[in-house]
Coordinates of C-alpha atoms (C1' of nucleotides) in Angstrom, one line a residue:
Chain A
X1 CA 5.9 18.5 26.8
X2 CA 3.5 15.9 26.4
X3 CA 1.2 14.9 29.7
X4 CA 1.8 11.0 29.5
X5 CA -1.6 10.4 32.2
X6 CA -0.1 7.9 34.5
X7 CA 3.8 6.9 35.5
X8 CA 5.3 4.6 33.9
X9 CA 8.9 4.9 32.4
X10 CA 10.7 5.3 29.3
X11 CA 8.3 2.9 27.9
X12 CA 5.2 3.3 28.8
X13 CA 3.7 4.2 25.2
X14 CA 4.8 0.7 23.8
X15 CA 3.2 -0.8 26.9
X16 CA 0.0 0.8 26.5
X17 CA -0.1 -0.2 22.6
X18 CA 0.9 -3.7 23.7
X19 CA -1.9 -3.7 25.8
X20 CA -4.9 -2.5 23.4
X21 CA -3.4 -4.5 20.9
X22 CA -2.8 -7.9 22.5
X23 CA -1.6 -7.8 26.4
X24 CA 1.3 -9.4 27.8
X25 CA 1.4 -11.4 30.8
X26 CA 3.4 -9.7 33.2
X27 CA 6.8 -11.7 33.2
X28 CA 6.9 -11.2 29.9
X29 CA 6.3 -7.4 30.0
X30 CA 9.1 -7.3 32.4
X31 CA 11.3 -9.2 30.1
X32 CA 10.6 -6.7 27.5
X33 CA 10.8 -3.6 29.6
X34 CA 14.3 -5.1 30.8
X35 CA 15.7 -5.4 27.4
X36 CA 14.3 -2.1 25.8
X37 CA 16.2 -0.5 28.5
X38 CA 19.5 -1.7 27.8
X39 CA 19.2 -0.4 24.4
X40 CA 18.2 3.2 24.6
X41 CA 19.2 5.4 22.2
X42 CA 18.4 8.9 21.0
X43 CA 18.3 10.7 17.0
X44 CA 17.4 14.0 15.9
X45 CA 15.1 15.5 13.3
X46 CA 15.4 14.5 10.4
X47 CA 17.9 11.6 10.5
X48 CA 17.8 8.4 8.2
X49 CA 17.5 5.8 10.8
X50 CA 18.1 2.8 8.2
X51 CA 18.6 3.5 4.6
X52 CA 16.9 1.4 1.6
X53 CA 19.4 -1.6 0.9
X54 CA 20.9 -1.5 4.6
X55 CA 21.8 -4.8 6.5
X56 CA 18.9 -5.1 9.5
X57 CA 20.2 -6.7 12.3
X58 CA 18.2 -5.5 15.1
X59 CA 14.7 -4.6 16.1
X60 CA 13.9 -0.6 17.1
X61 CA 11.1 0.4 19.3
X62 CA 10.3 3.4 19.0
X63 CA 9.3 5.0 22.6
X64 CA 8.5 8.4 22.0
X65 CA 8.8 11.1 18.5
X66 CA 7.5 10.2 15.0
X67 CA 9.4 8.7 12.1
X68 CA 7.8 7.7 8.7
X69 CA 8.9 5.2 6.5
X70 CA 9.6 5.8 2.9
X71 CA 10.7 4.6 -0.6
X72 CA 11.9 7.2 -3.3
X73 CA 12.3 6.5 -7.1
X74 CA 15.5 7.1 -9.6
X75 CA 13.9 10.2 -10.5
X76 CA 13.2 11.9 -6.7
X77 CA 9.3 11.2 -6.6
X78 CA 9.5 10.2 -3.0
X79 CA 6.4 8.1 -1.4
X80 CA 5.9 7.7 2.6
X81 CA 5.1 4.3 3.1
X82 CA 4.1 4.4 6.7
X83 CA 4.2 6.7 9.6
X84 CA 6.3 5.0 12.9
X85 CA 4.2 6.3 16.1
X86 CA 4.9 6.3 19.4
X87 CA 5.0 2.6 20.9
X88 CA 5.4 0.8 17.7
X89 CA 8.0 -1.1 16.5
X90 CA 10.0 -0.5 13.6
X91 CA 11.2 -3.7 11.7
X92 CA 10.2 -6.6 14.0
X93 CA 11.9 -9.7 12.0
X94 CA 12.9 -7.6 9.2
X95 CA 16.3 -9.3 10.0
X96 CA 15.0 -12.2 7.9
X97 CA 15.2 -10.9 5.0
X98 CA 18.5 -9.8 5.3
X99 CA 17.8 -6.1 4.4
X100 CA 15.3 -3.4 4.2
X101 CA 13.2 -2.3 1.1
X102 CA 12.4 1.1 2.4
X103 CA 14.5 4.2 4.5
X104 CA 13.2 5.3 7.9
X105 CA 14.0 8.7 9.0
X106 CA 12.9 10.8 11.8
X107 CA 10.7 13.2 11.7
X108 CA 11.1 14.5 15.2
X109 CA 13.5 13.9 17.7
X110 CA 12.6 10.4 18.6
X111 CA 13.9 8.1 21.5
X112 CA 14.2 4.6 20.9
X113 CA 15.4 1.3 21.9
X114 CA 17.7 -0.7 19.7
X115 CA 17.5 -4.7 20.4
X116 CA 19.8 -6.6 18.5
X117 CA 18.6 -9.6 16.5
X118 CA 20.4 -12.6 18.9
X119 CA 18.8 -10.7 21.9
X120 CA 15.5 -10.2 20.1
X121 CA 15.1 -14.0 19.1
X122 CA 16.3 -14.9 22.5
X123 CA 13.5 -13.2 24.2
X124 CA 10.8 -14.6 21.8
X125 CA 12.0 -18.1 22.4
X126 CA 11.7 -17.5 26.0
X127 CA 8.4 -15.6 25.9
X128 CA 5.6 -17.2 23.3
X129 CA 3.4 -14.3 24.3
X130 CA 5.8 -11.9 23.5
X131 CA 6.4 -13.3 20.3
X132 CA 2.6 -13.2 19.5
X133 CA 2.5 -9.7 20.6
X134 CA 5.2 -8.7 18.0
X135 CA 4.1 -11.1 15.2
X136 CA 0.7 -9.2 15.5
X137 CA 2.5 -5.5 15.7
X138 CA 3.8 -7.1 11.7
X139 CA 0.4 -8.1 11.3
X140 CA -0.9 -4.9 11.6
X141 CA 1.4 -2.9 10.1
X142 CA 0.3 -5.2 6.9
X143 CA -3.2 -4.2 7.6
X144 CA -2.5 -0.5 7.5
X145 CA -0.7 -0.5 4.4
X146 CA -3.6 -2.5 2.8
X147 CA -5.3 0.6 3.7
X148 CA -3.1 2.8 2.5
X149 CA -3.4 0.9 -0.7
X150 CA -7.2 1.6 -0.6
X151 CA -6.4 5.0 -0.3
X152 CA -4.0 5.8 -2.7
X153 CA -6.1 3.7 -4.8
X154 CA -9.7 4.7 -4.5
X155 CA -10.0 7.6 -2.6
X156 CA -10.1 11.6 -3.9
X157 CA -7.5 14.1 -2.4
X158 CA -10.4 15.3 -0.1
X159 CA -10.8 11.6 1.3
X160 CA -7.8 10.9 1.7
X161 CA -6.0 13.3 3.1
X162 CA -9.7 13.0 5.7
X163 CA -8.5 9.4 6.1
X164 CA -5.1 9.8 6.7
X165 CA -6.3 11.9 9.8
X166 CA -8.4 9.8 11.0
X167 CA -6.2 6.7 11.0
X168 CA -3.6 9.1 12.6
X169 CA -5.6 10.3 15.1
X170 CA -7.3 6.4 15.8
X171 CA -3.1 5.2 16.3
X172 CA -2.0 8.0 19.1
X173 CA -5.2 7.1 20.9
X174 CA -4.4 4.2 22.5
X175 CA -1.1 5.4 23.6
X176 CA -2.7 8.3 24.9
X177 CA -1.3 11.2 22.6
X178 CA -4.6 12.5 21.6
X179 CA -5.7 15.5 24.2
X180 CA -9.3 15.9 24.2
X181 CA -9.9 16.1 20.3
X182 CA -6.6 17.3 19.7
X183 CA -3.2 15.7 18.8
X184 CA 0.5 16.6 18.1
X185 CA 1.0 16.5 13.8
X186 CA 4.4 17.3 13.6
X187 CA 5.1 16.3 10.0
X188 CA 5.5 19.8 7.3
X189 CA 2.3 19.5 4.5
X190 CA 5.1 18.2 2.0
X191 CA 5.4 15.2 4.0
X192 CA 1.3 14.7 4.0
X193 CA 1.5 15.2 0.3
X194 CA 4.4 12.5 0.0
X195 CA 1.9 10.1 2.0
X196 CA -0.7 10.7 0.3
X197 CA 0.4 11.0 -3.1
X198 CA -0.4 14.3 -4.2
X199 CA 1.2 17.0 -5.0
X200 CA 2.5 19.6 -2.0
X201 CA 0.3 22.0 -3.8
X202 CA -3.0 20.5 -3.8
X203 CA -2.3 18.5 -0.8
X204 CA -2.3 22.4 0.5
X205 CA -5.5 23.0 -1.2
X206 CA -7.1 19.7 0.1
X207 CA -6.0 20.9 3.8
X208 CA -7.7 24.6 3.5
X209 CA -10.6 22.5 2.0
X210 CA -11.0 20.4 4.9
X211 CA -10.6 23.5 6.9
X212 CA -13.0 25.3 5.3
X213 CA -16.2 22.5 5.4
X214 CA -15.1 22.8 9.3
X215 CA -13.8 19.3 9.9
X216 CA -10.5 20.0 11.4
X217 CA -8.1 23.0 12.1
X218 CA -4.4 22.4 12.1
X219 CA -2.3 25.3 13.4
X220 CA 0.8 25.2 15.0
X221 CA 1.2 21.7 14.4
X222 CA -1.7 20.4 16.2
X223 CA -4.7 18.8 14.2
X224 CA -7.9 19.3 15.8
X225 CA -11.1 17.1 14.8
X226 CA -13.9 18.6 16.2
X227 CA -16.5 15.7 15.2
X228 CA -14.6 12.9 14.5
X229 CA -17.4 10.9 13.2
X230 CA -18.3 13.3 10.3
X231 CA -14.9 13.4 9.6
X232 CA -14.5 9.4 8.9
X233 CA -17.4 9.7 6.8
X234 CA -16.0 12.2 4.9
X235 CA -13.3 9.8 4.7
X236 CA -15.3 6.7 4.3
X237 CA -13.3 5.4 6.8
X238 CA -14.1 1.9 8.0
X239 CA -13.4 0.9 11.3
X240 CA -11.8 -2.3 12.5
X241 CA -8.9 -2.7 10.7
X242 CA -6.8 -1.2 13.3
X243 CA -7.5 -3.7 15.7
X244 CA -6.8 -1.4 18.5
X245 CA -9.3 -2.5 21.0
X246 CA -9.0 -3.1 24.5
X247 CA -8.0 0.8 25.2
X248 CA -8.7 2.9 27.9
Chain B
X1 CA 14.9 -30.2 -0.1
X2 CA 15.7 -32.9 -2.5
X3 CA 12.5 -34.4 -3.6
X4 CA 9.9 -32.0 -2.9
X5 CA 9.3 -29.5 -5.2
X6 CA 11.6 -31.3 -8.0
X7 CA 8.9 -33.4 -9.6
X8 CA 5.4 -32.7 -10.1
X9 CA 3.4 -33.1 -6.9
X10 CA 0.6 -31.0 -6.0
X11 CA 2.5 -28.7 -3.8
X12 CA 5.6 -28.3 -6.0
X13 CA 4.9 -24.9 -6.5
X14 CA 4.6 -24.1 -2.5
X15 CA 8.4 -26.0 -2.4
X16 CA 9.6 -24.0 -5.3
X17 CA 8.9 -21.0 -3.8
X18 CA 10.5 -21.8 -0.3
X19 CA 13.2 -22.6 -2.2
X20 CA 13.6 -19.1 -3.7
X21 CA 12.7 -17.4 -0.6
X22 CA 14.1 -19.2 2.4
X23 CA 15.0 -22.9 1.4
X24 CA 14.0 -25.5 4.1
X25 CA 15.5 -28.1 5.4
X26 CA 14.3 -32.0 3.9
X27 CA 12.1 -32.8 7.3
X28 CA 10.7 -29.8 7.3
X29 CA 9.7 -29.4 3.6
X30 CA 8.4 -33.2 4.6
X31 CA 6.3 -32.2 7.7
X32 CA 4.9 -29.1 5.2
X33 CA 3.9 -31.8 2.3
X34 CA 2.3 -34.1 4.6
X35 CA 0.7 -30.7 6.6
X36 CA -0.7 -30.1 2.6
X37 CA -1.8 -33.5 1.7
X38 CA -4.1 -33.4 4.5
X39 CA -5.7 -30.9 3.7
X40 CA -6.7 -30.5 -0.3
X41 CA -9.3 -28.5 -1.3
X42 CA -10.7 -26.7 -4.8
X43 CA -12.5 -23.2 -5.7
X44 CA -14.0 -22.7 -8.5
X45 CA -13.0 -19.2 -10.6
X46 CA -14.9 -16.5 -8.4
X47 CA -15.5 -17.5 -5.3
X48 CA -14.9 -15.5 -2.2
X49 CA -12.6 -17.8 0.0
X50 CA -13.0 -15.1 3.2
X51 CA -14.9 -12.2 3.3
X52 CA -13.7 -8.9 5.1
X53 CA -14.3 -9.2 8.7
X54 CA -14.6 -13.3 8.4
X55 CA -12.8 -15.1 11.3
X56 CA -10.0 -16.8 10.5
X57 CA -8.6 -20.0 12.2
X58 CA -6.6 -21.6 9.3
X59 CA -4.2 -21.0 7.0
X60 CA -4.0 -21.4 3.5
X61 CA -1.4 -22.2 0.6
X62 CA -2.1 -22.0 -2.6
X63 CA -1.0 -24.9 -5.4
X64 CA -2.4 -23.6 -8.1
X65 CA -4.1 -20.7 -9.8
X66 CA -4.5 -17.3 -8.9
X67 CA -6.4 -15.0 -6.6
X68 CA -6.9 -11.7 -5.5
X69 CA -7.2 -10.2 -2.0
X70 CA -9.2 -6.8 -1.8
X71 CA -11.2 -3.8 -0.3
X72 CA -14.2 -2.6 -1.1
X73 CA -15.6 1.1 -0.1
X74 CA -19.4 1.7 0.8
X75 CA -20.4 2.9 -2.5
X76 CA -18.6 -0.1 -4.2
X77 CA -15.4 1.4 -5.2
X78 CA -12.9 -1.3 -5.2
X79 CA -9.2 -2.1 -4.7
X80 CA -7.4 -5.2 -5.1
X81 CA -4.9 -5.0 -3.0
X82 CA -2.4 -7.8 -4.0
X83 CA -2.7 -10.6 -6.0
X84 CA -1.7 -14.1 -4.4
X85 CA 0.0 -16.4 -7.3
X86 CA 0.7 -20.0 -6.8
X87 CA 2.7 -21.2 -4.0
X88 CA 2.2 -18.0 -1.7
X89 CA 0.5 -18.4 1.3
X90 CA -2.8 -16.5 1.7
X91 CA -2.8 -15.6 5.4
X92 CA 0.4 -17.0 7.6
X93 CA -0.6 -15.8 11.7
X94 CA -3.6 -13.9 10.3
X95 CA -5.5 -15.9 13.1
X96 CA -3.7 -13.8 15.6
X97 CA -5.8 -10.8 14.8
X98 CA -9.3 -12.9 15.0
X99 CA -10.7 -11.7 11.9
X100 CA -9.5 -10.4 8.3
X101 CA -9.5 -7.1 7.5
X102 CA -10.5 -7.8 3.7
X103 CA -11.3 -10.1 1.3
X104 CA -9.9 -13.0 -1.0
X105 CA -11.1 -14.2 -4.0
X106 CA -10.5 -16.3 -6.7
X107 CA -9.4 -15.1 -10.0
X108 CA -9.6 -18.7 -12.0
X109 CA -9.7 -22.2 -10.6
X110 CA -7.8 -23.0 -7.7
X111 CA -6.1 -26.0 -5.9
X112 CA -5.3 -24.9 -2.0
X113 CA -4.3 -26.6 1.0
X114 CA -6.0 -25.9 4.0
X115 CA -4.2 -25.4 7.4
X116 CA -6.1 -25.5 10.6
X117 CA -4.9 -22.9 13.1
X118 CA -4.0 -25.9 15.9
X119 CA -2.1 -27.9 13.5
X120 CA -0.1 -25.0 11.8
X121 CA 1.3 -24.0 15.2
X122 CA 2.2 -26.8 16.0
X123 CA 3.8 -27.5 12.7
X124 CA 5.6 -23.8 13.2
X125 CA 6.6 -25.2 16.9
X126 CA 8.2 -28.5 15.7
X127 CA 9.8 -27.1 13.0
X128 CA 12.1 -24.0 13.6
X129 CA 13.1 -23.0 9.5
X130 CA 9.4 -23.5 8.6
X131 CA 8.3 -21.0 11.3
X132 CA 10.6 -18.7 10.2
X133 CA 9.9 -19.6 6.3
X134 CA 6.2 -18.5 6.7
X135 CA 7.8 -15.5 8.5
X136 CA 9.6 -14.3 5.3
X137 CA 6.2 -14.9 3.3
X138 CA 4.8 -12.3 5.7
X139 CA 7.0 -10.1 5.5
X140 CA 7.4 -10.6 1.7
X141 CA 3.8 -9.7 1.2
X142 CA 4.4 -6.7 3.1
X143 CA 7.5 -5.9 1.2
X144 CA 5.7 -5.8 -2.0
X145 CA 2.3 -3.9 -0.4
X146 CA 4.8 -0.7 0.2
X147 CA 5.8 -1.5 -3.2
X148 CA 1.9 -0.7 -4.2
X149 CA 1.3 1.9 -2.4
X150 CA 4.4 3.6 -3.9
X151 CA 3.0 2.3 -7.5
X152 CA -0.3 3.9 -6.5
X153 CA 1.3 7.6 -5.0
X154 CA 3.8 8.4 -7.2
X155 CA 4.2 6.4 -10.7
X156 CA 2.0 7.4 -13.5
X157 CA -0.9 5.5 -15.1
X158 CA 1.5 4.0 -17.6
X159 CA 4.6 3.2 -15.1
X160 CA 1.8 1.5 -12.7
X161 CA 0.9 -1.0 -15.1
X162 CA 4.2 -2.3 -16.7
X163 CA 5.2 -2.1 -12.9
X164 CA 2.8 -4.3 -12.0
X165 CA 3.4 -6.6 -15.2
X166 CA 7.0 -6.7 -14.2
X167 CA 6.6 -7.5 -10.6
X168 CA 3.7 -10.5 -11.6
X169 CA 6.3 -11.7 -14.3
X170 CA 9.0 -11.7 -11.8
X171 CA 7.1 -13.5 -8.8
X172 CA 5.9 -16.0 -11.1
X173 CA 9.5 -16.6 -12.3
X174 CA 10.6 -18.7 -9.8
X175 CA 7.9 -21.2 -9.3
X176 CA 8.2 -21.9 -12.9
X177 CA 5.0 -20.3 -13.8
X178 CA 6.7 -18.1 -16.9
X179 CA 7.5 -19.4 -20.2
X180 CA 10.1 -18.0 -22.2
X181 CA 9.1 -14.8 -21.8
X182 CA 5.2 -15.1 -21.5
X183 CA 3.3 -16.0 -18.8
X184 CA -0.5 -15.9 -17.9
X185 CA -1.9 -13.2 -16.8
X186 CA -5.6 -14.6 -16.2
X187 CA -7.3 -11.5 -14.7
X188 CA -9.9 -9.0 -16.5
X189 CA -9.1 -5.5 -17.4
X190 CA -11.2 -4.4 -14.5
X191 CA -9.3 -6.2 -12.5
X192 CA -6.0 -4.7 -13.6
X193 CA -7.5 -1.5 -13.4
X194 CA -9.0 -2.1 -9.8
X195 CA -5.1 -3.0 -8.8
X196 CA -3.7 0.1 -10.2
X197 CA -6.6 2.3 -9.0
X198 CA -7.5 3.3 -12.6
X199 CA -10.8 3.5 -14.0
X200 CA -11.6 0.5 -17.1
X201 CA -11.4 3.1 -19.5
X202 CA -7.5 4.6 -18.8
X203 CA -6.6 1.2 -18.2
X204 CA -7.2 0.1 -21.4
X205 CA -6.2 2.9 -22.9
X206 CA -2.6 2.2 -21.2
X207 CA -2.9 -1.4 -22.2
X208 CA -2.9 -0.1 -25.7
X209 CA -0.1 2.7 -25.0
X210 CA 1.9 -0.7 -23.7
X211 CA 1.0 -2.2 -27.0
X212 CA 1.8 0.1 -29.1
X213 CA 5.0 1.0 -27.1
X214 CA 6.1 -2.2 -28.3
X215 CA 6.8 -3.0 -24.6
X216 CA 4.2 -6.0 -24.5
X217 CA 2.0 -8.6 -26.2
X218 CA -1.5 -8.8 -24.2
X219 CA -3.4 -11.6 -25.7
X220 CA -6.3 -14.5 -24.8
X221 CA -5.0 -13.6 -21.1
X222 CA -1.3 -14.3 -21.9
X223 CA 1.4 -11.6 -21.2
X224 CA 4.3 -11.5 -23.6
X225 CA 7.1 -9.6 -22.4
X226 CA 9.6 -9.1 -25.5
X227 CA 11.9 -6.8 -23.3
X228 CA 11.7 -6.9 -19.5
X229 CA 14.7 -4.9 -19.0
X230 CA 12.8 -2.5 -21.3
X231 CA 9.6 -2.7 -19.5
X232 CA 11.3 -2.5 -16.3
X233 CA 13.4 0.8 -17.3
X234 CA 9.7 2.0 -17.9
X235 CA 8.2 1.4 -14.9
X236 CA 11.0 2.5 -12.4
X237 CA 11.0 -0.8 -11.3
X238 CA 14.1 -0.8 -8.9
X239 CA 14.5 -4.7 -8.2
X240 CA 15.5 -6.0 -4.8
X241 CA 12.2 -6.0 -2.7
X242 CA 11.1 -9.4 -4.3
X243 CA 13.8 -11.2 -2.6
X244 CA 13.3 -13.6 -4.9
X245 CA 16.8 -14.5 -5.3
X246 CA 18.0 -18.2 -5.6
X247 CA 15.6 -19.0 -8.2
X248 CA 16.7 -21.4 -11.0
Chain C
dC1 C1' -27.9 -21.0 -35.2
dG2 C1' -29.4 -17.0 -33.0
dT3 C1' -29.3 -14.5 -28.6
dC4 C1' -27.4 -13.1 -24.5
dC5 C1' -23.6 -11.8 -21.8
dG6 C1' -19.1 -10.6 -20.2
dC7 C1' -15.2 -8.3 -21.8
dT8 C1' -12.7 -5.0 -24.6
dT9 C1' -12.4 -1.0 -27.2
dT10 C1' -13.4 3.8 -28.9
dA11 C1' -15.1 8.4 -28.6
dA12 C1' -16.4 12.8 -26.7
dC13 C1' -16.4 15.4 -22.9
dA14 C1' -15.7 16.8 -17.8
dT15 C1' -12.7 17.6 -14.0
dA16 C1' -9.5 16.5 -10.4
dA17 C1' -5.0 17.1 -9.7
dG18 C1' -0.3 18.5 -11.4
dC19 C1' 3.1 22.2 -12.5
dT20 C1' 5.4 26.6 -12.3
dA21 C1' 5.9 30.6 -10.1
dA22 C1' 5.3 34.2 -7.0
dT23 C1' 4.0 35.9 -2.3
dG24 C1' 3.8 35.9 2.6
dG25 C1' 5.0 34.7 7.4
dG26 C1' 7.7 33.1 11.1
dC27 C1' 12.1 32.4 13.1
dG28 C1' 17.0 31.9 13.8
dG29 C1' 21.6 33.7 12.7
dC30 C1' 24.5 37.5 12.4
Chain D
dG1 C1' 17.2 44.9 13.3
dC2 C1' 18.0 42.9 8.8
dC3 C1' 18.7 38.8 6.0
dG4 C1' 17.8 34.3 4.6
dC5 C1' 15.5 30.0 4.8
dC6 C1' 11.8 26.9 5.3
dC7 C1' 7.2 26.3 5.1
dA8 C1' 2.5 27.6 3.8
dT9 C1' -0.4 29.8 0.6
dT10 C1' -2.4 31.6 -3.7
dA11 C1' -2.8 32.1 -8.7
dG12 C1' -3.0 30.7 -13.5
dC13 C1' -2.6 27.4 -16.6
dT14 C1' -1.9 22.4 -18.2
dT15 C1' -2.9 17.7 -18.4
dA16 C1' -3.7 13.2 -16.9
dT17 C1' -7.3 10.6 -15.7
dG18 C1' -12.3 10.0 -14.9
dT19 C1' -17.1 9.5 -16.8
dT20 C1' -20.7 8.2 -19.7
dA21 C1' -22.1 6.0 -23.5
dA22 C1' -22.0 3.1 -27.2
dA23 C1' -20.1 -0.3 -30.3
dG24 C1' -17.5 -4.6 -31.4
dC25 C1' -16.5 -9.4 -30.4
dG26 C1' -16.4 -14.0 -29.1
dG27 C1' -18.0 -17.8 -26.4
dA28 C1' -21.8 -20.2 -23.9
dC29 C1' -26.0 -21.9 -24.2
dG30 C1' -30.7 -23.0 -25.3

DNA sequence: CGTCCGCTTTAACATAAGCTAATGGGCGGC
DNA sequence: GCCGCCCATTAGCTTATGTTAAAGCGGACG
């Protein structure tokens, strides 16, 4: 299994994430730790978390395994919206709004911890800092997808798929999932196609490519980057918009 | 909310909007006007309001007109990345992560209210429905950037732009910004084309395929819609993640 | 009242990416 | 030890979209 570097419980991953993305005080670190677990929970592979259209009434965080968010059209064209990492947090205050726009399934088997929405708002009212911390996790998830945008938008198969890596490898960092310049990818090349829009076929193609100029190898599920600079050039990857500073 | 937002004030689009979204109570809709009044500004068409990478420390709702946020690559490829329509709010909490991780500009004239950081948090803190209002605008926004990326990964050149005019005819619905069924659309080609990641060329050349379709009217930077449900069919638009609901 | 300029449109050609289909490899079930 | 299944890979062909270039068009402005 994965070395996790230092002890630290169940929920050391969203802890470390906390902490390169904005720290909490300690009380309210404890506060959090407390409720996640009261609400630990377990899926499989492959199972739909929350389905487009469901009722949200709680907030997931996610403490280990990798689920992706995703939307798919009348016709089957699916599109994965977002991967869910390690330490991050599926729908803070998606409750708002009632229900979800998007499914989230597993991709791995993933342990979690469910807080339900009374709990939740309770602990935000209680701790301001906390509630920063998870308005931010939001506010970053917008600033990902803005990328992802960019992406989809701008950027050729080669690029992207270059990005996508990247940005991947940039989120398990802080965390500490990345093992020298290697990480865990545990998602099949259909599921890299679906993020980043291409077809599985040429997502293949764009994959040998990138294996071919030397950039990465990915075997056995594990992506390797051996320079990760040239690789975000390749990608034209800017910096900074993952705001994932303060880590160790 | 009786008054606000029923006659013409300045900010009547900001109350319409709420009203759609997440209706607030009269004091708070009161404590937002006032929060507004103090804080009136103009742009001309074209002006960058914040620059990628900009701190922020206020936040901004716009009255009137429209403007674009976006993301440009080192060798100038660009991609707007959402438009922001009258009565959205440009950057709710952005503060919390220091700086902004692109850019806004305007697209014609525009009438904003400015927001310093202090006061809106202490406006959020006062007033429990408004904080959780400006929530729902965030989460909105994100709502609708999944919807883009799935526009920009898996619809085709000609579903991405009636998508895109159904979703702008649609959000301007409820602030009263549509006519019949027309509304402005007061952007360049480029720029539709830099929202749907198409080159000028191909989007024009959908444009026309929209025309001739018999789908739209595109004229002096008005948008005729003869047939949303039509256009809609066309674009798999697959309602719902507007939210949009209690619209009049 | 002509010229410049930004925007739209058209054309001709180039290419990245899609599609269909077949093959191969690993792995678990029987 | 063989079968079947999922996933990765390769090939051959098609097509949607990009690129470059040029022309049309109307408004702003001197």
């Amino acid at each position: 299994m994965r070395a996790h570097g230092t002890e630290g419980g169940v929920a050391q991953a969203v802890f470390r994430r906390f902490n390169a993305l904005r720290p909490l005080p300690d009380e309210d670190a404890a506060a959090l730790e407390h409720a996640i677990l009261e609400g630990l929970l377990r899926a499989g592979p492959g199972e739909d978390l929350i389905t487009e259209g469901d009722p949200v009434d709680s907030v997931r965080i996610v403490l280990s395994g990798w689920l992706f968010r995703h939307k798919t059209l009348e016709d089957g064209r699916r599109q994965i919206v977002n991967f869910i990492l390690p330490g991050e947090t599926c729908d803070a205050h998606a409750y708002l709004l009632s229900t979800l726009d998007h499914s989230i399934t597993t991709a791995t088997p993933v342990a979690y911890a469910e807080i339900k929405r009374a709990r939740f708002e309770q602990l935000m009212a209680a701790h301001h800092a906390l509630a920063e911390a998870f308005m931010c996790e939001t506010l970053l998830n917008n600033a990902i997808q803005r990328e992802w945008i960019v992406n989809l938008g701008r950027r050729s198969a080669f690029e992207r798929v270059a990005h996508l890596f990247c940005e991947i490898f940039e989120r398990l960092r802080p965390v500490g999932l990345i093992d020298g310049n290697s990480c865990s990818l545990p998602v099949t090349q259909t599921d890299l196609a679906d993020a980043t829009g291409l077809s599985v076929v040429h997502a293949n193609r764009t994959i040998q490519e990138l294996r071919a100029s030397g950039l990465i190898v990915l075997k056995d599920r594990t992506l390797t980057i051996g320079d990760l600079e040239a690789l975000k050039n390749a990608a034209m990857y800017s910096p900074g918009y993952l705001r994932l500073y303060r880590a160790k």
